[in-house]
PDB file of C-alpha atoms in Angstrom:
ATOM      1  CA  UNK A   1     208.677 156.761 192.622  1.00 56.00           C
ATOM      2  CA  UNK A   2     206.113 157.262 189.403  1.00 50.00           C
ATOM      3  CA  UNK A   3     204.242 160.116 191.671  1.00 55.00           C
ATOM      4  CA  UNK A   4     207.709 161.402 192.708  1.00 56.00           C
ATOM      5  CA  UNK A   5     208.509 162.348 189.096  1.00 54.00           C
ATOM      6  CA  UNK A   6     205.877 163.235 187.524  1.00 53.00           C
ATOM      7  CA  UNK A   7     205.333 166.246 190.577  1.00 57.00           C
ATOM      8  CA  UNK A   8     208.793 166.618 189.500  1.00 56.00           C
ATOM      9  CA  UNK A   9     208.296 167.260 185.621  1.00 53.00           C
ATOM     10  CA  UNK A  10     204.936 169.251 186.633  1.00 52.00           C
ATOM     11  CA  UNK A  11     207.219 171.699 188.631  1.00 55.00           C
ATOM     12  CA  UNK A  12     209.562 172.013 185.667  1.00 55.00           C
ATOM     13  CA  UNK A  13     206.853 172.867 183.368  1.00 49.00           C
ATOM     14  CA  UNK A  14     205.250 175.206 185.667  1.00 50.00           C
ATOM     15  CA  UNK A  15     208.535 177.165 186.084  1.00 48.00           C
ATOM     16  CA  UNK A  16     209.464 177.263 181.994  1.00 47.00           C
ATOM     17  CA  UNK A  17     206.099 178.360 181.637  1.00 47.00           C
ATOM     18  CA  UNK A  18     206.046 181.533 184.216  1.00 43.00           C
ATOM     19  CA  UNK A  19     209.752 182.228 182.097  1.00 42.00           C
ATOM     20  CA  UNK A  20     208.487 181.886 178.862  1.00 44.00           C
ATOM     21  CA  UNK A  21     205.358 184.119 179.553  1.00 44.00           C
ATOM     22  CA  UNK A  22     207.415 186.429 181.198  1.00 41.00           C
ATOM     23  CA  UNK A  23     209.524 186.962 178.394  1.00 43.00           C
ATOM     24  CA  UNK A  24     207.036 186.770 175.824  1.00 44.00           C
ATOM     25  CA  UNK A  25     205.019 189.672 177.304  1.00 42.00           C
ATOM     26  CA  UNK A  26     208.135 191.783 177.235  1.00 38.00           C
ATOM     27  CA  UNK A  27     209.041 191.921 173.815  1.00 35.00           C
ATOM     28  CA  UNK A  28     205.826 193.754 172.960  1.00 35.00           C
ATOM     29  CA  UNK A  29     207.292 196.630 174.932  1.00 34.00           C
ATOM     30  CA  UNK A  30     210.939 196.376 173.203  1.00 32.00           C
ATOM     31  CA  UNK A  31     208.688 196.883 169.755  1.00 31.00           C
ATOM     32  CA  UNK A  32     206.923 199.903 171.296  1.00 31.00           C
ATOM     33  CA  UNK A  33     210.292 201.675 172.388  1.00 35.00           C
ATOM     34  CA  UNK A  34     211.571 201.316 168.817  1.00 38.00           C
ATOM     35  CA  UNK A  35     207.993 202.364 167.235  1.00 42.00           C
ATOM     36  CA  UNK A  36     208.267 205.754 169.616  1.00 48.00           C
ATOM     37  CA  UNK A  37     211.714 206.683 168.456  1.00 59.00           C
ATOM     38  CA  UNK A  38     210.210 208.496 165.613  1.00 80.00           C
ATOM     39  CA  UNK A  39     211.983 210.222 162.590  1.00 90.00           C
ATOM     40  CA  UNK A  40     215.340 210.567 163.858  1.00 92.00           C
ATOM     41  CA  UNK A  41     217.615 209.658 160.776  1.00 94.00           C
ATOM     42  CA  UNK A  42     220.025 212.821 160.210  1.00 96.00           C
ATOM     43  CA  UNK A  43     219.615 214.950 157.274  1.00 96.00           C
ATOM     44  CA  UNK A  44     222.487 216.743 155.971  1.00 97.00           C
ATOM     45  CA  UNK A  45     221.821 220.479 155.118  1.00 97.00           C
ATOM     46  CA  UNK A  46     223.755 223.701 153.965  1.00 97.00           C
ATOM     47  CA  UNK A  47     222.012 227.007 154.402  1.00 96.00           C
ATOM     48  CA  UNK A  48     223.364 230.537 154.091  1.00 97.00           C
ATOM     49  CA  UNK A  49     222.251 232.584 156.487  1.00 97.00           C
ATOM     50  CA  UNK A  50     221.710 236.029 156.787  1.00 96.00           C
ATOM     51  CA  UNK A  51     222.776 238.725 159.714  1.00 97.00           C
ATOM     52  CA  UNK A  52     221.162 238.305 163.128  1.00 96.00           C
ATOM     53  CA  UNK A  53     219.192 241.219 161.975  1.00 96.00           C
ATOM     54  CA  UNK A  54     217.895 239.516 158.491  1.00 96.00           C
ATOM     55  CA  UNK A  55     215.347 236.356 158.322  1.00 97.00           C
ATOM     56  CA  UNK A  56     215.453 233.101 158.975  1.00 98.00           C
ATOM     57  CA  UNK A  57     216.453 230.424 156.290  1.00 97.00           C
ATOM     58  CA  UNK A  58     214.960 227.241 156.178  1.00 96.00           C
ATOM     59  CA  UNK A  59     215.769 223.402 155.400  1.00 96.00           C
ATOM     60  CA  UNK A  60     213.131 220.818 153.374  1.00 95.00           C
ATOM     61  CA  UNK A  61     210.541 220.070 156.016  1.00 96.00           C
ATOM     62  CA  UNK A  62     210.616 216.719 157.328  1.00 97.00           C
ATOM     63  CA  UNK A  63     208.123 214.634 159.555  1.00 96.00           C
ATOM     64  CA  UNK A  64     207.726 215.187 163.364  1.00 95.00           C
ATOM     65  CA  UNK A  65     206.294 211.293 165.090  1.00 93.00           C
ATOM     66  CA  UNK A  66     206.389 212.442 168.753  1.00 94.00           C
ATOM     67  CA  UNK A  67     207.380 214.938 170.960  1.00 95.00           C
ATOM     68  CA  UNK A  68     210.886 214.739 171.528  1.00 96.00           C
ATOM     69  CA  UNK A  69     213.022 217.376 170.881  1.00 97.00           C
ATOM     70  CA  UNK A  70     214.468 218.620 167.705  1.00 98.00           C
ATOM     71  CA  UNK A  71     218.302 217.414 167.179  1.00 98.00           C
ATOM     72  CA  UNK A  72     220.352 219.924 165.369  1.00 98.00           C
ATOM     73  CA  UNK A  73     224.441 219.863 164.715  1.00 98.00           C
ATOM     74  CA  UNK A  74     226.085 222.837 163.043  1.00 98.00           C
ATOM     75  CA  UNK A  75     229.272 221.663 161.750  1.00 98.00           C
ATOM     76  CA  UNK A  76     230.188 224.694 160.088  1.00 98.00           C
ATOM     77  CA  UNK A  77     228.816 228.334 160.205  1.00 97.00           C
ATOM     78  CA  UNK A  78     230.221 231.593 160.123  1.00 96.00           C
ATOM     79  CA  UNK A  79     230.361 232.752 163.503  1.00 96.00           C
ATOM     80  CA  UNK A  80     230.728 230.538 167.005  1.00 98.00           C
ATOM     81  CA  UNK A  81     226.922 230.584 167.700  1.00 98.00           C
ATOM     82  CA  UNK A  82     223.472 230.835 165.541  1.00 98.00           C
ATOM     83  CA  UNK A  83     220.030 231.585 166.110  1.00 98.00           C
ATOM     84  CA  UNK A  84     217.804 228.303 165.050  1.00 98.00           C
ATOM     85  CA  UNK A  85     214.282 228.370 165.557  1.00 98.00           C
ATOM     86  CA  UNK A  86     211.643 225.306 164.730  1.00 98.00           C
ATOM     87  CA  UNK A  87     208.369 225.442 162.407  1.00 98.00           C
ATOM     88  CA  UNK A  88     205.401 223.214 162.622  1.00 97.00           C
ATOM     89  CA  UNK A  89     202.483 223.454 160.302  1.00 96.00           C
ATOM     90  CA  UNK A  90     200.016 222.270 162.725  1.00 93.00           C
ATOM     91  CA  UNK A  91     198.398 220.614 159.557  1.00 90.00           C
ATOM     92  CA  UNK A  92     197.927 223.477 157.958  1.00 89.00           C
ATOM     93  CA  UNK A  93     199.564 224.901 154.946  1.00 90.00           C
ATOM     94  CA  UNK A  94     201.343 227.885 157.402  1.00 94.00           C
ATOM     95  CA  UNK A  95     204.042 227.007 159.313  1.00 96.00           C
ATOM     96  CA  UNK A  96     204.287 228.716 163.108  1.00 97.00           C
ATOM     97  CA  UNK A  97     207.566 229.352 164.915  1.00 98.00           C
ATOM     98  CA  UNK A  98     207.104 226.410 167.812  1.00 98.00           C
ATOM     99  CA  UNK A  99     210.232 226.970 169.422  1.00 98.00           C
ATOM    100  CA  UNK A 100     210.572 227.193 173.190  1.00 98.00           C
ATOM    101  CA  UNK A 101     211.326 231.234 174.224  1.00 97.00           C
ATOM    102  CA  UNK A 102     210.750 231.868 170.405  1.00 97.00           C
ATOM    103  CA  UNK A 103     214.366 231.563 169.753  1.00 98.00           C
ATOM    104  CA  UNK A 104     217.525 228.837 170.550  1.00 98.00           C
ATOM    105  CA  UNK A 105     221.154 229.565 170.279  1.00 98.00           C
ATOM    106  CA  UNK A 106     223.131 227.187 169.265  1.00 98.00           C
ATOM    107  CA  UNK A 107     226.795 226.393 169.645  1.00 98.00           C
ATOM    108  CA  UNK A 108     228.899 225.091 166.217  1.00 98.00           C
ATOM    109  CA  UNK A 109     229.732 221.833 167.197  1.00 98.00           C
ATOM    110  CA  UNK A 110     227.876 220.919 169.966  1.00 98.00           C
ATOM    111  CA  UNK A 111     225.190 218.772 169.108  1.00 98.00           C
ATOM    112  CA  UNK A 112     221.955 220.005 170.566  1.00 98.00           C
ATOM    113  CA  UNK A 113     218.439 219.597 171.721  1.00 98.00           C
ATOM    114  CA  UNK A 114     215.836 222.256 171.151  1.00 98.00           C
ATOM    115  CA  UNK A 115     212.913 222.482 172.984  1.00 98.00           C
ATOM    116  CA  UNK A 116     209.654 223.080 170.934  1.00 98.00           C
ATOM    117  CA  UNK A 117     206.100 222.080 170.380  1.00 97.00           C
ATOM    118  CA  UNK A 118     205.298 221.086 167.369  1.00 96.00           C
ATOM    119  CA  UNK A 119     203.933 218.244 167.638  1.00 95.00           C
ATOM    120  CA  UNK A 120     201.757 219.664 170.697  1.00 95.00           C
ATOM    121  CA  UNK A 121     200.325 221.898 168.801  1.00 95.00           C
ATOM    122  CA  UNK A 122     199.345 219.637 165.428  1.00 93.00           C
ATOM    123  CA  UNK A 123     195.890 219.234 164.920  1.00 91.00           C
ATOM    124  CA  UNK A 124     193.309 216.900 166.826  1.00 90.00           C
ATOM    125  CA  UNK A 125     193.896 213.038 165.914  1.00 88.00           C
ATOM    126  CA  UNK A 126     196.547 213.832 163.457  1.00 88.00           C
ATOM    127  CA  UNK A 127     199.836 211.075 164.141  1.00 82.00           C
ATOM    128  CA  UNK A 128     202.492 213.909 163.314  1.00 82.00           C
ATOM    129  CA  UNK A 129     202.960 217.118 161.799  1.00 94.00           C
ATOM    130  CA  UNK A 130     205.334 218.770 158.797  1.00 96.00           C
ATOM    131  CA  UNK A 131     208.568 220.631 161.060  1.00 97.00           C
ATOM    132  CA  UNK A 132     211.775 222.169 159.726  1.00 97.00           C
ATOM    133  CA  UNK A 133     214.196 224.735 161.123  1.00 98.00           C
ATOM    134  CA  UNK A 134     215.395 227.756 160.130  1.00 98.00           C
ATOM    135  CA  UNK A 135     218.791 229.568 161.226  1.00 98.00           C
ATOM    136  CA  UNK A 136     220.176 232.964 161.354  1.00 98.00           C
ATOM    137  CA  UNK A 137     223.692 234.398 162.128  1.00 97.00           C
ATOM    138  CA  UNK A 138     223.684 235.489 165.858  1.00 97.00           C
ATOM    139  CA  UNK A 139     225.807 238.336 164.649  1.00 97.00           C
ATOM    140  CA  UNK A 140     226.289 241.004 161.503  1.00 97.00           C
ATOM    141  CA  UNK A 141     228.357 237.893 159.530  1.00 96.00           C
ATOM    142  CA  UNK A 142     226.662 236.364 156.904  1.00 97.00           C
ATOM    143  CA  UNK A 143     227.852 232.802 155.075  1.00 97.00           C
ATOM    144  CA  UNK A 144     227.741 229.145 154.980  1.00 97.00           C
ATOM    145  CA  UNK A 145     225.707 226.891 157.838  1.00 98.00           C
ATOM    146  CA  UNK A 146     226.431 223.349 157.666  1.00 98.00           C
ATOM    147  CA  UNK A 147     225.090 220.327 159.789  1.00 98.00           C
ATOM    148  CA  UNK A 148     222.582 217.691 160.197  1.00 98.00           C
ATOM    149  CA  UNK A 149     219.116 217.945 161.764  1.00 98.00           C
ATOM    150  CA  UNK A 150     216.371 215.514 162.583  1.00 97.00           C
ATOM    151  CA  UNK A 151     212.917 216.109 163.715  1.00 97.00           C
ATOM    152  CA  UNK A 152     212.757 213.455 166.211  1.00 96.00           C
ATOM    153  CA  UNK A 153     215.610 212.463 168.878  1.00 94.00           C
ATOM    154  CA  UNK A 154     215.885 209.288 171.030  1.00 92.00           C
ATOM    155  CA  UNK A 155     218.192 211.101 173.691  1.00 94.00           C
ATOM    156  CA  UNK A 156     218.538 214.934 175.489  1.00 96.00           C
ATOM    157  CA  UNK A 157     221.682 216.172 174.038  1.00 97.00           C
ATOM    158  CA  UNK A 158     222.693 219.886 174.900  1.00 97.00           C
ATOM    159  CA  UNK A 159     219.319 221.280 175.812  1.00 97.00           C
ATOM    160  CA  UNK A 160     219.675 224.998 174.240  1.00 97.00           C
ATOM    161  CA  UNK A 161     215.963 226.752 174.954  1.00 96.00           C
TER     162      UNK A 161
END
C-alpha cells in the first residue's frame, strides 16, 4: 500500500513538473514579442504642407527598433488624400527617402501602413536608425495636416505602397 502511493505521488510530481517547465519556458517568448514591438507610441503632429508640386515637410524624427512598417493617421488635411514619404538616416547625418515606390498616398482618416526600409538600410550592427515622415498635398491646395505617426507598428493596417 506504502509502494502503491509513493508511485502515486512520483507520478504527480512528474506531471507538475513537465507543466511547470512547460510554462516556464514560454514566458521567455511572451517577453520577446513585447521587446520586438518597438517604438510604436503615437506622436501627435501638425504640418502645413505645400502643393503636390512643392516639397515635402517633415515631423521631429523619432526612433525606428525593427522593421515593421511606419503607422501614419491624417486626421485632418486639406484635400481627401496626401503624398507621405519616410526618411531614414542610415546613421548618418543625411536622411534618404526609404519609402517603398518612392512615394505613398494616403487617405485622411484611414489609418495606414507604409511600406519602407529604413531600418534595412541602417548601418552594419547598429540596433535602429533616426526615421520621420514628410507629407505633401496630393493636389494644388495647400494648409493644415494633422495626425499621429509612429515609427514602429505591431499590426498591418491599410497597406498604402
Amino acid at each position: 500500500m506504502f509502494a502503491k502511493s509513493i508511485r502515486k505521488m512520483a507520478g504527480i510530481l512528474a506531471a507538475a513538473t513537465v507543466v511547470i517547465g512547460t510554462t516556464g519556458n514560454t514566458m521567455p517568448v511572451l517577453a520577446a514579442n513585447t521587446v520586438l514591438a518597438g517604438n510604436t507610441s503615437d506622436t501627435t503632429y501638425t504640418i502645413n504642407v505645400e502643393s503636390s508640386s512643392g516639397s515635402f515637410k517633415g515631423v521631429q524624427e523619432r526612433d525606428k527598433q525593427n522593421d515593421s512598417k511606419v503607422y501614419v493617421n491624417i486626421s485632418s488635411s486639406p484635400t481627401l488624400y496626401t503624398q507621405v514619404r519616410t526618411y531614414g538616416n542610415r546613421n548618418t547625418t543625411t536622411y534618404y527617402n526609404e519609402t517603398k515606390g518612392t512615394t505613398a498616398t494616403v487617405k485622411r482618416g484611414i489609418p495606414s501602413s507604409i511600406t519602407n526600409y529604413c531600418y534595412e538600410n541602417r548601418k552594419p550592427n547598429y540596433t535602429y536608425v533616426l526615421v520621420k515622415v514628410k507629407f505633401r498635398s496630393n493636389s494644388s491646395t495647400t494648409g493644415a495636416v494633422t495626425g499621429v505617426w509612429s515609427p514602429d507598428s505591431t499590426k498591418n493596417y491599410t497597406i498604402v505602397n
